[in-house]
């Protein structure tokens, strides 16, 4: 994963609530067994609808996507963040995210930024005007110059800032995991003998 | 010790430090795992606990005659190859135990109270019906669990949904959960682990409880749990995966229920007797009304968009809406009791001439059981298509999809735009209600049919 520090640039606006992962990447593209190349399938059906906001030329190439509440609801498919990132987005800003989507984003270095409704509203209304997201300071600078603070779990922030591999971090705690298995693990179902 | 909720007990039992959670069971399917196995291979990591991992093929398998397309075949082959290479037991297509991952876990008895269970699928919450802490994860996390048998987790908040009063005639677990989502919204439980409690939950069968827990994610919940009781223990007894000393396990499971004075971050009360059979009108599972109601007035842009997509007008009585297709199946309502409930309505009737209807059992085992009971004959002779097990038209990865503009009464869990096929229109409802729609050709209050 590439480290994430400051993301600065134009904002693309998708002023819709409850954007679910079925819209972000429809099921017919989940048959691929690769991890890359999903960008061309992003919002497959919506991009083909007349008037879909992200088709607007001034939104092309924007690194920041602003959207309505409950973004990324529905299916746990990580293909959704893969598609958004592969398309070119580096951060998604919304009043709220679904839990699984949000967590999936932080695993791949796509920054989910939760801001109050009024701050997201400014981004949506002024798009494509540029904004800056500073993960080190946990501050978003809106097009008006107003600074708004945001929160992200401390460990996720640390990983993102450093581009660390989460599995490698957990592997450093293997002694703790082995101790758990030795002392506290229950007789669970053995899937090899069911 | 301070009183604790069931969630807090299970969490404490599996926490390593304050940010790692040990995982007892990892369920794997073909769609969200190939990139995770590939990640292990690239990093040269072994799979830590094959004996705590179980795989099946469900999302992308054919349920009728005909072969899967080339990409689907490659995905199924990748699962087989990965399971062989890493020593994971696999219930592939054709296996007597193959089926939707959330149907086969409980069915095999590998889903047990007090466990932590994850799967690269958002409806993993289903397993919480037995008192497990079960939730969906993404592919990066699948890889993390394969490699370490743990997940990095922050402790979620807790919510109690308390069901007061009993369900009326013709109302089911599906109506209970659809009514709940309509009440609290699609992100009403965001960031929370929900515990479902109250008289109406206690009265539900084990399978009906799975329907409730299954749709936790549709209210945005991290997970949904139901305290294990005699219903749970009776359901599990004798299943292949349960502990050899079953009595001792039951003793342990009895201690899991929330302590009487335990506190929750939020509490919600649902008035159960007020619920009529429910049906969705829009494009998210919170856009739900009673079957006796009408298409509501739009309150915002989302509602407007949903009405346009669904080609509906505010004020139209729900029962006047004609359907083209009926889908009976999915991890929400593809178990034997669901098929029995639908067959009860269908028996002696015929699918309307304007409707094409299909039954897709949730697992090969459910299918075999239904055939033993003669349910397949009931459905077939009424004009239903009787299929093999899989996710099928719940998400339409295989050839089972709606054509653009087609309207479907569906027992699945999501009515998102295009979920069952591009341009398709989905109305979520219970199995009995789906059966009623199949025979009348329109959304129908099942109470009128079974009453007559
Ligand atoms: S039946 Fe539908 S919701 Fe359930 S696991 Fe399959 S695709 Fe997902």
XYZ file of C-alpha atoms in Angstrom, chain B:
452
model
C -18.335 -8.417 37.883
C -20.440 -5.703 36.246
C -23.399 -7.017 34.232
C -22.484 -7.678 30.620
C -24.358 -8.054 27.348
C -24.028 -11.221 25.299
C -21.921 -9.291 22.809
C -19.570 -8.108 25.552
C -19.081 -11.665 26.794
C -18.258 -13.014 23.347
C -16.012 -10.049 22.616
C -14.078 -10.442 25.880
C -13.684 -14.145 25.155
C -11.944 -13.438 21.848
C -10.072 -10.187 22.405
C -6.294 -10.301 22.194
C -5.116 -7.019 23.636
C -7.510 -4.205 22.815
C -7.474 -4.344 19.052
C -7.177 -7.959 17.863
C -10.111 -10.354 17.714
C -9.563 -14.109 17.452
C -11.755 -15.775 14.821
C -13.209 -19.230 15.538
C -14.633 -19.943 12.115
C -13.879 -18.482 8.691
C -16.316 -19.226 5.890
C -15.071 -18.768 2.345
C -16.788 -18.540 -1.048
C -15.648 -18.161 -4.628
C -16.319 -14.455 -5.235
C -14.478 -12.626 -2.453
C -11.584 -15.054 -1.867
C -9.449 -15.470 -5.032
C -7.513 -12.217 -4.508
C -6.944 -13.127 -0.836
C -5.470 -16.547 -1.643
C -3.362 -14.900 -4.329
C -2.105 -12.448 -1.711
C -1.002 -15.336 0.524
C 0.806 -16.939 -2.379
C 2.582 -13.738 -3.375
C 3.773 -13.155 0.191
C 4.641 -16.819 0.690
C 2.373 -17.039 3.738
C 0.737 -20.266 4.905
C -2.933 -20.492 5.867
C -2.884 -20.523 9.659
C -5.900 -22.690 10.544
C -7.405 -24.804 7.751
C -9.313 -26.673 10.479
C -11.190 -23.445 11.252
C -11.886 -22.624 7.622
C -14.666 -23.921 5.392
C -15.386 -23.145 1.746
C -18.371 -23.541 -0.528
C -19.430 -22.405 -3.995
C -22.682 -20.479 -3.959
C -22.715 -16.987 -5.473
C -21.733 -17.874 -8.970
C -23.014 -21.411 -9.561
C -25.653 -22.419 -12.092
C -28.948 -23.577 -10.532
C -30.488 -24.886 -13.720
C -29.315 -26.928 -16.670
C -26.530 -25.433 -18.721
C -22.906 -24.673 -18.057
C -21.440 -21.626 -16.352
C -19.760 -19.114 -18.644
C -16.003 -19.096 -19.021
C -15.267 -16.445 -16.373
C -17.514 -18.180 -13.847
C -15.866 -21.520 -14.557
C -12.471 -19.926 -13.999
C -13.637 -18.488 -10.676
C -14.996 -21.840 -9.478
C -11.801 -23.550 -10.627
C -9.730 -20.980 -8.727
C -11.634 -21.780 -5.518
C -10.993 -25.476 -5.987
C -7.320 -24.917 -6.705
C -6.908 -22.584 -3.732
C -8.668 -24.937 -1.339
C -6.515 -27.831 -2.514
C -3.298 -25.878 -2.234
C -4.060 -24.537 1.241
C -5.859 -27.605 2.601
C -9.281 -26.005 3.083
C -12.322 -28.314 3.045
C -14.558 -27.364 0.099
C -18.204 -28.160 -0.564
C -18.136 -27.613 -4.300
C -20.982 -27.824 -6.784
C -22.352 -31.372 -6.765
C -21.395 -32.035 -3.127
C -24.347 -33.140 -0.961
C -23.543 -30.316 1.474
C -23.010 -27.507 -1.060
C -25.144 -24.441 -0.584
C -25.314 -20.778 0.365
C -22.604 -20.221 2.918
C -25.017 -18.820 5.522
C -27.391 -21.713 5.101
C -24.827 -24.491 5.408
C -23.019 -23.121 8.504
C -25.961 -23.592 10.863
C -27.138 -26.668 8.961
C -23.801 -28.422 9.568
C -23.732 -27.291 13.179
C -20.392 -25.516 12.692
C -22.160 -22.285 13.633
C -22.429 -22.384 17.417
C -23.283 -19.985 20.237
C -20.481 -17.824 21.573
C -18.238 -18.170 18.526
C -16.698 -15.459 16.374
C -17.487 -16.104 12.712
C -16.477 -14.099 9.659
C -16.942 -14.434 5.917
C -16.290 -12.203 2.936
C -19.999 -11.540 2.714
C -22.187 -8.963 4.423
C -24.955 -11.409 5.347
C -22.631 -13.274 7.686
C -24.776 -11.646 10.373
C -27.147 -14.601 9.801
C -25.067 -16.794 12.117
C -25.739 -14.380 14.976
C -29.177 -15.970 15.259
C -27.496 -18.755 17.246
C -25.694 -16.367 19.579
C -22.447 -16.097 17.623
C -20.721 -12.793 16.901
C -20.717 -12.988 13.117
C -20.025 -10.298 10.550
C -18.984 -9.675 6.978
C -15.484 -8.588 5.957
C -13.728 -7.455 2.784
C -11.158 -9.366 0.792
C -8.140 -7.740 2.490
C -9.559 -8.900 5.805
C -10.236 -12.362 4.374
C -6.523 -12.530 3.614
C -5.727 -11.266 7.121
C -7.832 -14.024 8.699
C -6.435 -16.712 6.409
C -2.933 -15.669 7.456
C -3.405 -14.928 11.164
C -6.854 -16.254 12.262
C -7.434 -12.791 13.735
C -8.809 -9.417 12.701
C -7.869 -5.941 13.855
C -11.052 -4.548 15.284
C -12.296 -1.630 17.341
C -15.081 -2.490 19.700
C -18.438 -1.530 18.160
C -21.318 0.001 20.112
C -24.315 -2.021 21.249
C -28.013 -1.683 20.466
C -30.962 -3.546 21.896
C -33.982 -3.989 19.656
C -36.783 -5.046 21.903
C -39.855 -6.615 20.288
C -42.978 -6.091 22.338
C -46.011 -8.272 21.779
C -46.650 -11.198 19.454
C -46.805 -11.513 15.661
C -50.249 -11.577 14.100
C -51.592 -14.275 11.767
C -49.827 -14.328 8.399
C -46.880 -12.303 9.730
C -43.410 -13.794 9.799
C -39.816 -13.115 10.778
C -39.350 -11.371 7.428
C -42.120 -8.913 8.255
C -40.544 -8.344 11.656
C -37.175 -7.379 10.213
C -38.524 -5.426 7.211
C -40.741 -3.474 9.605
C -37.727 -2.819 11.829
C -35.596 -1.483 8.964
C -38.491 0.703 7.819
C -38.648 2.074 11.369
C -34.949 2.774 11.983
C -33.627 3.272 8.432
C -30.862 1.689 6.372
C -28.183 3.191 8.595
C -30.210 3.140 11.794
C -27.887 0.604 13.407
C -24.628 1.825 11.829
C -21.584 1.038 13.981
C -23.615 -1.138 16.356
C -23.933 -4.800 17.166
C -27.660 -5.370 17.569
C -29.223 -7.780 20.026
C -32.749 -8.843 19.082
C -34.843 -9.654 22.125
C -38.380 -9.882 23.398
C -41.356 -12.147 23.303
C -41.721 -12.221 19.517
C -38.071 -13.277 19.074
C -38.299 -16.038 21.699
C -41.357 -17.398 19.903
C -39.535 -17.688 16.556
C -38.126 -20.983 15.325
C -34.355 -21.224 14.839
C -34.633 -20.756 11.088
C -36.950 -17.761 11.443
C -34.414 -16.155 13.795
C -31.838 -16.547 11.020
C -34.075 -14.493 8.723
C -34.048 -11.682 11.283
C -30.297 -11.747 11.983
C -29.593 -12.074 8.251
C -30.932 -8.618 7.483
C -29.055 -6.823 10.292
C -26.707 -5.416 7.679
C -29.673 -3.894 5.862
C -30.094 -1.602 8.873
C -26.358 -0.878 8.734
C -25.546 -3.051 11.778
C -22.110 -4.569 12.251
C -23.778 -7.775 13.434
C -27.030 -9.044 14.920
C -27.291 -11.520 17.777
C -30.017 -13.529 19.469
C -29.422 -15.177 22.839
C -29.259 -18.969 22.599
C -32.055 -20.868 24.357
C -33.803 -24.261 24.250
C -34.833 -23.586 20.629
C -31.162 -23.114 19.714
C -29.930 -26.179 21.581
C -32.685 -28.392 20.136
C -31.804 -27.160 16.641
C -28.102 -27.927 17.074
C -28.343 -31.306 18.772
C -27.231 -34.136 16.516
C -25.741 -31.932 13.781
C -22.369 -33.079 12.433
C -20.259 -30.139 13.662
C -21.387 -29.914 17.294
C -19.047 -30.778 20.197
C -18.957 -34.470 21.170
C -19.864 -33.582 24.748
C -23.027 -31.746 23.771
C -24.403 -31.457 27.315
C -21.259 -29.694 28.510
C -21.425 -27.335 25.540
C -25.043 -26.487 26.367
C -24.027 -25.715 29.943
C -21.457 -23.259 28.612
C -23.847 -21.750 26.065
C -26.425 -21.094 28.774
C -24.118 -18.514 30.330
C -24.018 -16.392 27.167
C -27.317 -14.524 27.426
C -27.029 -10.885 28.464
C -27.102 -10.316 32.219
C -30.410 -8.838 33.424
C -29.007 -5.388 34.186
C -26.607 -5.084 31.271
C -26.698 -1.726 29.499
C -26.729 -0.881 25.788
C -25.633 2.255 23.973
C -29.052 2.446 22.320
C -32.403 0.772 22.781
C -35.220 0.599 20.252
C -38.697 -0.742 20.825
C -40.756 -2.323 18.055
C -44.511 -2.688 18.445
C -45.019 -6.151 16.940
C -48.822 -6.544 16.909
C -48.996 -3.337 14.842
C -47.117 -5.034 11.973
C -48.989 -6.259 8.912
C -47.135 -8.307 6.270
C -44.510 -5.966 4.810
C -43.362 -5.281 1.258
C -40.756 -2.932 -0.152
C -41.755 -0.342 -2.730
C -38.391 1.328 -3.465
C -34.728 0.655 -4.071
C -33.416 0.263 -0.547
C -34.635 -2.102 2.162
C -35.833 0.769 4.356
C -38.396 1.769 1.728
C -41.029 -0.608 3.020
C -44.769 -0.347 3.693
C -47.469 -2.722 4.942
C -49.137 -4.683 2.133
C -52.364 -2.973 3.150
C -50.799 0.415 2.390
C -50.008 2.412 -0.738
C -46.895 3.663 -2.468
C -45.913 6.610 -0.255
C -45.414 10.239 -1.204
C -41.715 10.876 -1.883
C -39.977 12.743 0.942
C -36.641 13.462 -0.757
C -34.520 12.964 -3.884
C -33.802 9.340 -2.983
C -37.511 8.566 -2.831
C -38.121 10.401 -6.119
C -35.391 8.453 -7.818
C -36.683 5.199 -6.378
C -40.217 5.870 -7.605
C -38.942 6.598 -11.100
C -36.730 3.508 -11.154
C -39.555 1.317 -9.846
C -42.018 2.931 -12.265
C -44.526 3.551 -9.481
C -46.798 6.446 -8.605
C -47.436 7.649 -5.073
C -50.863 6.628 -3.845
C -51.115 3.351 -5.793
C -52.342 0.603 -3.445
C -49.544 -1.965 -3.047
C -51.973 -4.769 -3.861
C -52.607 -3.356 -7.325
C -48.995 -3.802 -8.372
C -48.657 -6.663 -10.867
C -45.499 -8.794 -10.902
C -43.790 -10.669 -13.743
C -41.504 -12.888 -11.719
C -41.346 -14.539 -8.303
C -38.102 -15.592 -6.646
C -38.198 -17.866 -3.623
C -34.784 -18.456 -2.127
C -31.598 -16.779 -0.761
C -29.804 -16.867 2.584
C -32.691 -14.853 4.017
C -35.504 -17.198 3.060
C -34.138 -20.306 1.338
C -34.406 -22.772 4.232
C -36.798 -25.689 4.599
C -39.321 -23.835 6.762
C -39.457 -21.052 4.171
C -40.213 -23.563 1.438
C -42.854 -25.217 3.625
C -44.536 -21.873 4.333
C -44.647 -21.024 0.633
C -45.826 -24.520 -0.337
C -48.681 -24.185 2.141
C -50.000 -21.206 0.169
C -49.294 -22.745 -3.231
C -50.862 -26.147 -2.575
C -53.908 -26.656 -4.768
C -53.320 -23.392 -6.642
C -51.515 -22.436 -9.849
C -48.975 -19.778 -10.715
C -50.751 -16.976 -12.588
C -50.388 -17.164 -16.366
C -48.582 -13.810 -16.441
C -45.942 -14.858 -13.902
C -42.781 -16.890 -14.116
C -41.832 -18.244 -10.686
C -38.834 -20.143 -9.381
C -37.769 -21.865 -6.172
C -34.063 -22.032 -5.400
C -33.341 -23.993 -2.203
C -30.632 -22.493 -0.008
C -28.577 -25.675 0.026
C -28.382 -29.105 -1.550
C -29.462 -30.448 1.836
C -32.572 -28.229 1.928
C -33.352 -29.352 -1.601
C -33.087 -33.032 -0.684
C -35.222 -32.511 2.420
C -37.887 -30.668 0.420
C -37.958 -33.472 -2.118
C -38.355 -36.026 0.669
C -41.390 -34.080 1.851
C -42.793 -33.809 -1.665
C -42.583 -29.998 -1.712
C -40.901 -30.059 -5.101
C -44.050 -31.679 -6.492
C -46.260 -29.040 -4.916
C -44.202 -26.302 -6.533
C -43.717 -28.028 -9.867
C -47.334 -28.942 -10.347
C -48.306 -25.349 -9.551
C -45.993 -24.165 -12.319
C -42.880 -23.153 -10.371
C -39.423 -23.863 -11.710
C -37.596 -26.129 -9.199
C -33.847 -25.397 -9.117
C -30.531 -26.455 -7.615
C -28.993 -24.672 -4.619
C -27.223 -21.315 -4.794
C -27.575 -17.551 -4.507
C -29.154 -17.380 -7.938
C -31.408 -14.389 -8.563
C -30.703 -12.879 -5.154
C -27.792 -11.169 -6.897
C -27.967 -12.476 -10.437
C -24.335 -13.404 -11.008
C -25.423 -16.571 -12.763
C -27.917 -16.607 -15.669
C -30.892 -16.208 -13.273
C -31.645 -12.519 -13.777
C -34.517 -10.150 -14.394
C -34.836 -8.554 -17.816
C -34.917 -4.739 -17.870
C -38.278 -3.491 -16.627
C -39.365 -6.825 -15.153
C -40.951 -6.675 -11.703
C -40.199 -9.385 -9.177
C -41.656 -10.428 -5.828
C -38.571 -11.717 -4.065
C -37.804 -13.322 -0.711
C -34.219 -12.045 -0.856
C -32.788 -9.126 1.094
C -31.848 -6.338 -1.312
C -33.965 -4.297 -3.676
C -31.127 -2.088 -4.929
C -31.265 -0.827 -8.498
C -30.232 -3.629 -10.816
C -29.589 -6.066 -7.972
C -31.540 -8.887 -9.651
C -30.639 -7.806 -13.171
C -30.058 -4.497 -14.912
C -33.272 -2.470 -14.939
C -35.086 -5.120 -12.878
C -37.504 -4.052 -10.128
C -37.538 -5.910 -6.838
C -40.184 -6.072 -4.119
C -38.953 -7.749 -0.943
C -41.392 -9.858 1.043
C -41.816 -13.108 2.988
C -42.021 -16.589 1.415
C -45.771 -16.854 2.057
C -46.279 -13.414 0.509
C -44.127 -14.371 -2.495
C -46.222 -17.490 -2.986
C -49.387 -15.399 -2.799
C -48.028 -13.009 -5.432
C -47.150 -15.952 -7.662
C -50.694 -17.308 -7.704
C -52.516 -13.983 -8.055
C -50.025 -12.260 -10.333
C -49.843 -9.164 -8.131
C -48.638 -8.180 -4.687
C -51.195 -9.759 -2.377
C -52.031 -9.818 1.309
C -51.437 -13.493 2.028
C -53.965 -13.311 4.848
C -56.717 -13.053 2.271
C -55.617 -16.287 0.620
C -55.008 -18.416 3.689
C -58.109 -17.001 5.343
C -60.310 -18.117 2.484
